[in-house]
PDB file of N, CA and C in Angstrom:
ATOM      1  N   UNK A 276     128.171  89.304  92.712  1.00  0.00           N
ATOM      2  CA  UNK A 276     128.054  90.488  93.549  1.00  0.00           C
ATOM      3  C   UNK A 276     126.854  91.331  93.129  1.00  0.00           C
ATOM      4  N   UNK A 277     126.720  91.688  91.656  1.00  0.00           N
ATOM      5  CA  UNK A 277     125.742  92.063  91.634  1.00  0.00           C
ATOM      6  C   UNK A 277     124.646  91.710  91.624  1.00  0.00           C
ATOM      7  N   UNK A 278     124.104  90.030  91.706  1.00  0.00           N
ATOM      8  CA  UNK A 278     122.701  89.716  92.115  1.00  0.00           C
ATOM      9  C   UNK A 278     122.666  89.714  93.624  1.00  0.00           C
ATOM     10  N   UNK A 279     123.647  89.561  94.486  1.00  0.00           N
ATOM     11  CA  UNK A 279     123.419  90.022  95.492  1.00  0.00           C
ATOM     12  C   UNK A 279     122.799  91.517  95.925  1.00  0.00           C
ATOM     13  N   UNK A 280     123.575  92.433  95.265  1.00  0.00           N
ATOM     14  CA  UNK A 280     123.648  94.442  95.198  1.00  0.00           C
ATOM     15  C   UNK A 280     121.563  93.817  95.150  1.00  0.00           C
ATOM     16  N   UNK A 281     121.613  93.354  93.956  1.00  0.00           N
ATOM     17  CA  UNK A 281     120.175  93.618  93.007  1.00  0.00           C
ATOM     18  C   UNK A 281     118.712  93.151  93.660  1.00  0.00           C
ATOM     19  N   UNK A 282     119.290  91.822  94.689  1.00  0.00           N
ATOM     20  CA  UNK A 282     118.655  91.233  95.399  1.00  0.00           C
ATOM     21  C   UNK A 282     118.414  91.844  96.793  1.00  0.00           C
ATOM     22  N   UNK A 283     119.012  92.826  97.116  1.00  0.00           N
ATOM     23  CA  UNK A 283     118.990  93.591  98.762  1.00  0.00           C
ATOM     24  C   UNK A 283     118.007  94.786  98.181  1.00  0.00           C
ATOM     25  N   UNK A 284     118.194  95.382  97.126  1.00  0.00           N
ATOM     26  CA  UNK A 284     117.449  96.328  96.676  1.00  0.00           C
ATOM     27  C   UNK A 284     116.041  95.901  96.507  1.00  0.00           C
ATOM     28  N   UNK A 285     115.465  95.072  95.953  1.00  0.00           N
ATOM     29  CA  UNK A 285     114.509  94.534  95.544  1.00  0.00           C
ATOM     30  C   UNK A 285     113.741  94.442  96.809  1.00  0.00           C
ATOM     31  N   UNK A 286     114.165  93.272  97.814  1.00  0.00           N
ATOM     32  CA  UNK A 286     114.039  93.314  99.191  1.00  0.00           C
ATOM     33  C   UNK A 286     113.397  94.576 100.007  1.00  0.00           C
ATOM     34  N   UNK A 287     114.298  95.583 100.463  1.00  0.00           N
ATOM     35  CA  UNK A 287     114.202  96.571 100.827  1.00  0.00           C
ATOM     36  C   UNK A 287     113.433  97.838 100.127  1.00  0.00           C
ATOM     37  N   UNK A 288     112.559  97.724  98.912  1.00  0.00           N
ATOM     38  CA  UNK A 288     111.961  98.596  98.219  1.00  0.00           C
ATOM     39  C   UNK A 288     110.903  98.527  99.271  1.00  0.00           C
ATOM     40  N   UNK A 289     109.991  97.511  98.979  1.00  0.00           N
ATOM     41  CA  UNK A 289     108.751  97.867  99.957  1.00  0.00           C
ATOM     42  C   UNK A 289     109.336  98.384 101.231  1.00  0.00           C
ATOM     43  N   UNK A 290     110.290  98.093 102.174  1.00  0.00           N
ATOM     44  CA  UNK A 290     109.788  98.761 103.075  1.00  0.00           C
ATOM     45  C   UNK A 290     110.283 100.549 103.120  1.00  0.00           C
ATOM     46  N   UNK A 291     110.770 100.707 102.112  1.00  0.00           N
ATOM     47  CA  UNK A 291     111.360 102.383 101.830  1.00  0.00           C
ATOM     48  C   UNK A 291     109.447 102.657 101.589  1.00  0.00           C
ATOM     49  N   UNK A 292     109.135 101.781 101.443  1.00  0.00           N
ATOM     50  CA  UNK A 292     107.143 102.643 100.937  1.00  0.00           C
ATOM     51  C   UNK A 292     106.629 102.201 101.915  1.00  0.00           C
ATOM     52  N   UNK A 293     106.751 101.846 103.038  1.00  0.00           N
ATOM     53  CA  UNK A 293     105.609 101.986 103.961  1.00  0.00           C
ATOM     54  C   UNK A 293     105.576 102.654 105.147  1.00  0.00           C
ATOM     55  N   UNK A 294     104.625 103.055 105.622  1.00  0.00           N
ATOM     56  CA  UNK A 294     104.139 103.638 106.060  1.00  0.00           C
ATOM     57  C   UNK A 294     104.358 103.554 108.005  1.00  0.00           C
ATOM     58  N   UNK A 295     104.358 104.447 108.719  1.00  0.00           N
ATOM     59  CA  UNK A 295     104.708 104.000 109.976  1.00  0.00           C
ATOM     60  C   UNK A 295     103.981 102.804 110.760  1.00  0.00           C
ATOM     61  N   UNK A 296     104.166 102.868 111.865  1.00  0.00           N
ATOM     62  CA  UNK A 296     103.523 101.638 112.568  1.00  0.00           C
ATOM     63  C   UNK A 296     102.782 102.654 113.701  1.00  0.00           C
ATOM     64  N   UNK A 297     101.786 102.794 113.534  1.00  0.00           N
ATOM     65  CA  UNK A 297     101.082 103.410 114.447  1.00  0.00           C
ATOM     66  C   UNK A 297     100.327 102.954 115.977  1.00  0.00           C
ATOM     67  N   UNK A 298      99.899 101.733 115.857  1.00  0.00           N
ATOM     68  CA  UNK A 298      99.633 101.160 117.073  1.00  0.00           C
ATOM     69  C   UNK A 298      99.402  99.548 117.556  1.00  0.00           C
ATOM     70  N   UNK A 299      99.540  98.916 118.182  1.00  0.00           N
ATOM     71  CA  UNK A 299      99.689  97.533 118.709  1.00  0.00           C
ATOM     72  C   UNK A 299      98.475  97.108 118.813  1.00  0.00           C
ATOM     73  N   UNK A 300      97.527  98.584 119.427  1.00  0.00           N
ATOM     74  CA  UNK A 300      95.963  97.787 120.551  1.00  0.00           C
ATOM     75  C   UNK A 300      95.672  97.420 119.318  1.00  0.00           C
ATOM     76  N   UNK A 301      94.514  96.477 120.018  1.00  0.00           N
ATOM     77  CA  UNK A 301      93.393  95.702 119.445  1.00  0.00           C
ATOM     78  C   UNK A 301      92.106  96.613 118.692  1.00  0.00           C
ATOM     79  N   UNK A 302      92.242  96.131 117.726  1.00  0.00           N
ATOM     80  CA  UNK A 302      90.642  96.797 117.023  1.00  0.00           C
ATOM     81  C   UNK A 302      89.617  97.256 117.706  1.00  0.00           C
ATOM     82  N   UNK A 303      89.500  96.886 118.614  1.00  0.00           N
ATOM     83  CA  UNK A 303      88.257  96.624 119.534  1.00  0.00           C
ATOM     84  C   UNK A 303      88.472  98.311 120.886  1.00  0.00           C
ATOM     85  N   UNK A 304      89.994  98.405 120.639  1.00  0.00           N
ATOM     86  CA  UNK A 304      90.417  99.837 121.320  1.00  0.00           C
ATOM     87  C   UNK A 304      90.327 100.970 120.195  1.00  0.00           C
ATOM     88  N   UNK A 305      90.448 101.223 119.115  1.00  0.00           N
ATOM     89  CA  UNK A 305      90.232 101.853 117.909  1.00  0.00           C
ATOM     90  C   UNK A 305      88.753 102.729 117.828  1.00  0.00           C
ATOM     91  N   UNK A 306      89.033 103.625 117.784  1.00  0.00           N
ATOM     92  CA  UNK A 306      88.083 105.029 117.733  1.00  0.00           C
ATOM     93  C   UNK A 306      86.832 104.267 116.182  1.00  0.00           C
ATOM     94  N   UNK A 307      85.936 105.090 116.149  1.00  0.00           N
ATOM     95  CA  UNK A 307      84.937 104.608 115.284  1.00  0.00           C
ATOM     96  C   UNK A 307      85.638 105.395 113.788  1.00  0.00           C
ATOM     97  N   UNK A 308      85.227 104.798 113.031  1.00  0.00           N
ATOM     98  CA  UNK A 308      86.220 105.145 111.833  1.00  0.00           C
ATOM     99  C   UNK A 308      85.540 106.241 111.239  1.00  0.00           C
ATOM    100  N   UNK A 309      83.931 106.010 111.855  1.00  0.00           N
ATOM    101  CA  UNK A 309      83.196 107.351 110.672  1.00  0.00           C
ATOM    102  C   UNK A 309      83.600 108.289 111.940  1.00  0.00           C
ATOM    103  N   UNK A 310      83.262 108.203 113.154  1.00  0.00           N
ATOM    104  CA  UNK A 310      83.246 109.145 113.853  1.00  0.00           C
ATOM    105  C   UNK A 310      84.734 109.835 114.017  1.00  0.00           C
ATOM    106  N   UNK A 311      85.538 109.280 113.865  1.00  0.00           N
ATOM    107  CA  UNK A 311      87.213 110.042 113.500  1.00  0.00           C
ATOM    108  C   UNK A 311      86.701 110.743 112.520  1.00  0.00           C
ATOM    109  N   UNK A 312      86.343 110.377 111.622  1.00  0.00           N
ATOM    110  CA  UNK A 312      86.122 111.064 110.109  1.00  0.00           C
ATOM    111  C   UNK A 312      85.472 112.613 110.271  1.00  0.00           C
ATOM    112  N   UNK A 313      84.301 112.135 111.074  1.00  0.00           N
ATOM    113  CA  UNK A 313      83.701 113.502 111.414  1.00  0.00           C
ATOM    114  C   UNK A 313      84.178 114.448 112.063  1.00  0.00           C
ATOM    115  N   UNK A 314      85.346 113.897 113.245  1.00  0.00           N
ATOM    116  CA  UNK A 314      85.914 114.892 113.932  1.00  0.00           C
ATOM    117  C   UNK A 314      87.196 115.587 113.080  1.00  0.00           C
ATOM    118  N   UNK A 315      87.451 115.091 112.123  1.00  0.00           N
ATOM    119  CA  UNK A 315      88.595 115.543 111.575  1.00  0.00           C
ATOM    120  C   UNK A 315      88.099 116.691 110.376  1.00  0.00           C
ATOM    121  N   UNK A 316      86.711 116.520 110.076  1.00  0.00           N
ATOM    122  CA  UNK A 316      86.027 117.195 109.228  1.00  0.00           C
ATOM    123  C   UNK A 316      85.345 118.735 109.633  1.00  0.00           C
ATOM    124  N   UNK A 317      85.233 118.206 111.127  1.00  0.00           N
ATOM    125  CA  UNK A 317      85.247 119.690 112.306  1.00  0.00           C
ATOM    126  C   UNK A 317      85.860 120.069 112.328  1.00  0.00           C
ATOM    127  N   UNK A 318      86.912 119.818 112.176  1.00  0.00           N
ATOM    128  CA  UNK A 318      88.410 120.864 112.376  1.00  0.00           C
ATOM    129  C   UNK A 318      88.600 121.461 110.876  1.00  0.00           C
ATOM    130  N   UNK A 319      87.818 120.763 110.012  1.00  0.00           N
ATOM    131  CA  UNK A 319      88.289 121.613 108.770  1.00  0.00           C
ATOM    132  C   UNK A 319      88.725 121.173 107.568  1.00  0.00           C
ATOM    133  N   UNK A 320      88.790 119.943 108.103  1.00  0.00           N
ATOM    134  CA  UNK A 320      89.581 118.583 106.935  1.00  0.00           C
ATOM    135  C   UNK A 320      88.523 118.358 106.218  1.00  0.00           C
ATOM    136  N   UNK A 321      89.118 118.371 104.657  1.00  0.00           N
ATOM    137  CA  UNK A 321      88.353 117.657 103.617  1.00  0.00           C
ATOM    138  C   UNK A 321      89.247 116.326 102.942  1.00  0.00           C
ATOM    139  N   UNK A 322      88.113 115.098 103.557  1.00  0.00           N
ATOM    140  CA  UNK A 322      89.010 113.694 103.146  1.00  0.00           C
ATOM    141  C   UNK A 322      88.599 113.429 101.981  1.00  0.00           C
ATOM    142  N   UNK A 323      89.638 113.142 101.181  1.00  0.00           N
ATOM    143  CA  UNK A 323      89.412 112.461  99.680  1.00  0.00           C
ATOM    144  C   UNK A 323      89.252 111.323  99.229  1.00  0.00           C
ATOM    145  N   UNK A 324      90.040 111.255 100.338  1.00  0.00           N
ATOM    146  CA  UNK A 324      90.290 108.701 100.574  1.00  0.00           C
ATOM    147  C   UNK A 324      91.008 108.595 102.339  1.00  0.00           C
ATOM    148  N   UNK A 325      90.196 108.049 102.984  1.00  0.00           N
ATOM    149  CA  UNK A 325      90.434 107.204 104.200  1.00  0.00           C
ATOM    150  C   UNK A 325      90.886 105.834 103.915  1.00  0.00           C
ATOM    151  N   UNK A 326      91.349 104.891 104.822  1.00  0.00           N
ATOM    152  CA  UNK A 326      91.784 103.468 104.780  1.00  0.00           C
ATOM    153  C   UNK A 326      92.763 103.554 105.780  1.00  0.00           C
ATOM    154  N   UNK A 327      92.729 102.139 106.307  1.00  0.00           N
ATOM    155  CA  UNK A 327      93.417 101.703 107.134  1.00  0.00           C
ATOM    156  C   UNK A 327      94.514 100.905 106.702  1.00  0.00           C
ATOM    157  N   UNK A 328      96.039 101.544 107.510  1.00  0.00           N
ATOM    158  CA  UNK A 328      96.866 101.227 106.564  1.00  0.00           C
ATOM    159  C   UNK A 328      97.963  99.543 107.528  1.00  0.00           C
ATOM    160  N   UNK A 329      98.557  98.969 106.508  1.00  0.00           N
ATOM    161  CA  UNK A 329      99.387  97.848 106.914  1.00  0.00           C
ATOM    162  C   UNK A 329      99.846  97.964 108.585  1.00  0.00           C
ATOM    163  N   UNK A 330     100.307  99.062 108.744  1.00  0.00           N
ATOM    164  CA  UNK A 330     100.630  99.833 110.222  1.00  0.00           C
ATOM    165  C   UNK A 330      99.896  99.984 111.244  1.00  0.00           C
ATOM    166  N   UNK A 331      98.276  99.543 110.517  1.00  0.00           N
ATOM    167  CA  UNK A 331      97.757  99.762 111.773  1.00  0.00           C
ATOM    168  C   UNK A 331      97.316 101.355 111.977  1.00  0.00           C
ATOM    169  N   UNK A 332      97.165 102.184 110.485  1.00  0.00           N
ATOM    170  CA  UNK A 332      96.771 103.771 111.046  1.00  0.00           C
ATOM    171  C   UNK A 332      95.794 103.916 110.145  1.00  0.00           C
ATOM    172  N   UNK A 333      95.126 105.229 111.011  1.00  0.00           N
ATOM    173  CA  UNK A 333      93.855 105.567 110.031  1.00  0.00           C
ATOM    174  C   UNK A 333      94.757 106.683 108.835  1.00  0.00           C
ATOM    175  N   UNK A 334      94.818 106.574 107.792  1.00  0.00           N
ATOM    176  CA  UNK A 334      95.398 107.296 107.570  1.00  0.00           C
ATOM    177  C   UNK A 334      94.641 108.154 105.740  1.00  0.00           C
ATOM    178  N   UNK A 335      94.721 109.252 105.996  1.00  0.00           N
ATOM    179  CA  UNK A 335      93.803 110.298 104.970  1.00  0.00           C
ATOM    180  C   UNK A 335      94.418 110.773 104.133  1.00  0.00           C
ATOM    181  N   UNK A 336      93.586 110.909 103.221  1.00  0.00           N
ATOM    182  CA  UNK A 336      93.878 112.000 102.076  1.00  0.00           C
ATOM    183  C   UNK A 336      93.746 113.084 101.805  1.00  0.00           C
ATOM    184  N   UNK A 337      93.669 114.492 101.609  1.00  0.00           N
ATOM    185  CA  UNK A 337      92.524 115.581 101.333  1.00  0.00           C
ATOM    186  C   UNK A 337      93.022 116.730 101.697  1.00  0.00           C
ATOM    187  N   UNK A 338      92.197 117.726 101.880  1.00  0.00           N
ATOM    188  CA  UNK A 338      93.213 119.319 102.247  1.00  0.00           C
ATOM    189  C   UNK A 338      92.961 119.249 103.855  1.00  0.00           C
ATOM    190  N   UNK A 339      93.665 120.216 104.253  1.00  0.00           N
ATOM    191  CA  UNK A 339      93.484 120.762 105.379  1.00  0.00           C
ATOM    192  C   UNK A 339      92.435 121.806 105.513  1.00  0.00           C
ATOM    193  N   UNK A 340      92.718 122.957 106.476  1.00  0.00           N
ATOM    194  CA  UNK A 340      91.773 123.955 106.882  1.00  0.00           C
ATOM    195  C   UNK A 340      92.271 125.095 105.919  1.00  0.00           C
ATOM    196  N   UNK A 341      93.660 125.149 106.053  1.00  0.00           N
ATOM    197  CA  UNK A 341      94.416 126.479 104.692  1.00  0.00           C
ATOM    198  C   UNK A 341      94.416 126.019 103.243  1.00  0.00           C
ATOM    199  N   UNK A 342      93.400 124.616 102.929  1.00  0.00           N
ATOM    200  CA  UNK A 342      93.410 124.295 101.484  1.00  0.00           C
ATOM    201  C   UNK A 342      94.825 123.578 100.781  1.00  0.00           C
ATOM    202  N   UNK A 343      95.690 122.840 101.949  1.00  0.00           N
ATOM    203  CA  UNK A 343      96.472 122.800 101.459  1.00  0.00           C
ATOM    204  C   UNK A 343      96.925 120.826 101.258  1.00  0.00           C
ATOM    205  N   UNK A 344      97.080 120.263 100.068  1.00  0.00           N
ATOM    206  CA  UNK A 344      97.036 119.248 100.108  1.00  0.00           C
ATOM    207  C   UNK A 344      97.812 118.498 101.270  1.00  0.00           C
ATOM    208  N   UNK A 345      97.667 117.172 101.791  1.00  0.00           N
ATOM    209  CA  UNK A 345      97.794 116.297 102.505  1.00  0.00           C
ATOM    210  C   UNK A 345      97.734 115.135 102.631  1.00  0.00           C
ATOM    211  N   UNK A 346      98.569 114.095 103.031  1.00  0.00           N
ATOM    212  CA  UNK A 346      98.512 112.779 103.597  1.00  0.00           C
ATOM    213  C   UNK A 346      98.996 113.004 105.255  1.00  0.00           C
ATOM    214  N   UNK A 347      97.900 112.239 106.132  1.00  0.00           N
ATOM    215  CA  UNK A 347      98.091 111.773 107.373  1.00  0.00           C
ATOM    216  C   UNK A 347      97.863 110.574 108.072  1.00  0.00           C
ATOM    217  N   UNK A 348      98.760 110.287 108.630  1.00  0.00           N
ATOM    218  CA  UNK A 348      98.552 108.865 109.400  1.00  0.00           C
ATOM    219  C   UNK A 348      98.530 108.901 111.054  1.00  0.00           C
ATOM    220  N   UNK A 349      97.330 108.747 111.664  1.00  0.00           N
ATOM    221  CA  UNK A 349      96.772 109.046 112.648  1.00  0.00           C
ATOM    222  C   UNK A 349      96.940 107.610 113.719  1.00  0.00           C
ATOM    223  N   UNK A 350      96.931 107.470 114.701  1.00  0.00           N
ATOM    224  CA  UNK A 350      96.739 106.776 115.584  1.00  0.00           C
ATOM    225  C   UNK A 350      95.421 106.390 115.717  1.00  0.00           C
ATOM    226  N   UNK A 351      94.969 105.652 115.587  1.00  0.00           N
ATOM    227  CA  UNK A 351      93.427 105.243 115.379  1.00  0.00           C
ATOM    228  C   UNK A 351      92.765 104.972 117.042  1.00  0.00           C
ATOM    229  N   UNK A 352      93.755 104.868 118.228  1.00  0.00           N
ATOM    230  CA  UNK A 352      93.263 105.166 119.618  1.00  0.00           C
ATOM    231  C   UNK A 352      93.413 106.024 119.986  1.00  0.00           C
ATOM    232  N   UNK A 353      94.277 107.180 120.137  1.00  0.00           N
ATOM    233  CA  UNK A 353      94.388 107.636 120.494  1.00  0.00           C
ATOM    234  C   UNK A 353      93.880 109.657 119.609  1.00  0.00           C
ATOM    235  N   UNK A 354      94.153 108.636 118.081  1.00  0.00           N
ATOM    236  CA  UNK A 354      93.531 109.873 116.898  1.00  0.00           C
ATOM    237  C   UNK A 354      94.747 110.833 116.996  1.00  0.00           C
ATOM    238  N   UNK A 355      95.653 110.779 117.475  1.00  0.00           N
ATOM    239  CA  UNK A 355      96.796 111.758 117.414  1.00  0.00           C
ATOM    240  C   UNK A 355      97.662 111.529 116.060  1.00  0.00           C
ATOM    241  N   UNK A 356      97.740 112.301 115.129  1.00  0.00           N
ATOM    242  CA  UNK A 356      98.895 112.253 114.133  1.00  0.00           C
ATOM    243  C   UNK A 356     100.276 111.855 114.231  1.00  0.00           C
ATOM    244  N   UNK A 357     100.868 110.803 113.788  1.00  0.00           N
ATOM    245  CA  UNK A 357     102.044 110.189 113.594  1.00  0.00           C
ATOM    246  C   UNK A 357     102.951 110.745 112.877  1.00  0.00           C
ATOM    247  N   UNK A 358     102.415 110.786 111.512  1.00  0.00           N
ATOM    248  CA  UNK A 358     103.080 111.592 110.505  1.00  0.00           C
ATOM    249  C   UNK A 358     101.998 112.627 109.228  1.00  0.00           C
ATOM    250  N   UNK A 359     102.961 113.130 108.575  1.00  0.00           N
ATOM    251  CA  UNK A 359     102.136 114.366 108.082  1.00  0.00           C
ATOM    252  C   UNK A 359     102.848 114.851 106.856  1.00  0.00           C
ATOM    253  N   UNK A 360     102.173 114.745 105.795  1.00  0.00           N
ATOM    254  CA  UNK A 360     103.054 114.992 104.833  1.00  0.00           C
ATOM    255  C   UNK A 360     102.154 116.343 103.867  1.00  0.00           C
ATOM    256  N   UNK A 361     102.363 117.438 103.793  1.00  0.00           N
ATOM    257  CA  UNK A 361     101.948 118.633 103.399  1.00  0.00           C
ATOM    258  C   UNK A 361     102.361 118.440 101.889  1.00  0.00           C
ATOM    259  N   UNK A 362     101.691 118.231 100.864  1.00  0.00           N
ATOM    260  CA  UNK A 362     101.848 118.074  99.409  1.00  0.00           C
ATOM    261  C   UNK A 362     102.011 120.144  98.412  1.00  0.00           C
ATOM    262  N   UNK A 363     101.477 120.532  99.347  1.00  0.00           N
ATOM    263  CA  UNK A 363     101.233 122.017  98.465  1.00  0.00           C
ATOM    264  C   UNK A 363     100.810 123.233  99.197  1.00  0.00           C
TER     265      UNK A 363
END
């Protein structure tokens, strides 16, 4: 019983860590990666680390406009935020 318990846990770790699924389209529908960058930097964003994640999102590191730490995972067609995680 318990290598079973031990074996579902193990299993199911990665996906308790990843990250949403942001979009289906094709690469080829996907916004320019510097030019997201720049628009997100107009608004005020300072990125620390960009990358594209397993899900399929552009997803950042860095403060916002009120200085306040952040992770976001963006829709890379559409550039709309998925999720948003405010650190401070």
């Amino acid at each position: 019983m318990r290598k079973i318990l031990l074996l579902s846990l193990v299993l199911a770790s990665p996906l308790a860590l990843a990250g949403p699924q942001c979009t289906t389209a094709e690469r080829s529908q996907w916004q320019d990666q510097k030019a997201f960058q720049d628009q997100l930097k107009a608004q005020g964003y300072q990125i620390s680390k960009f990358k594209v994640t397993d899900g399929n999102c552009y997803e950042i590191y860095g403060f916002d406009k009120d200085q306040r730490k952040v992770e976001i995972y963006h829709d890379p067609v559409t550039g709309k935020a998925v999720k948003t995680e405010i650190k401070g």
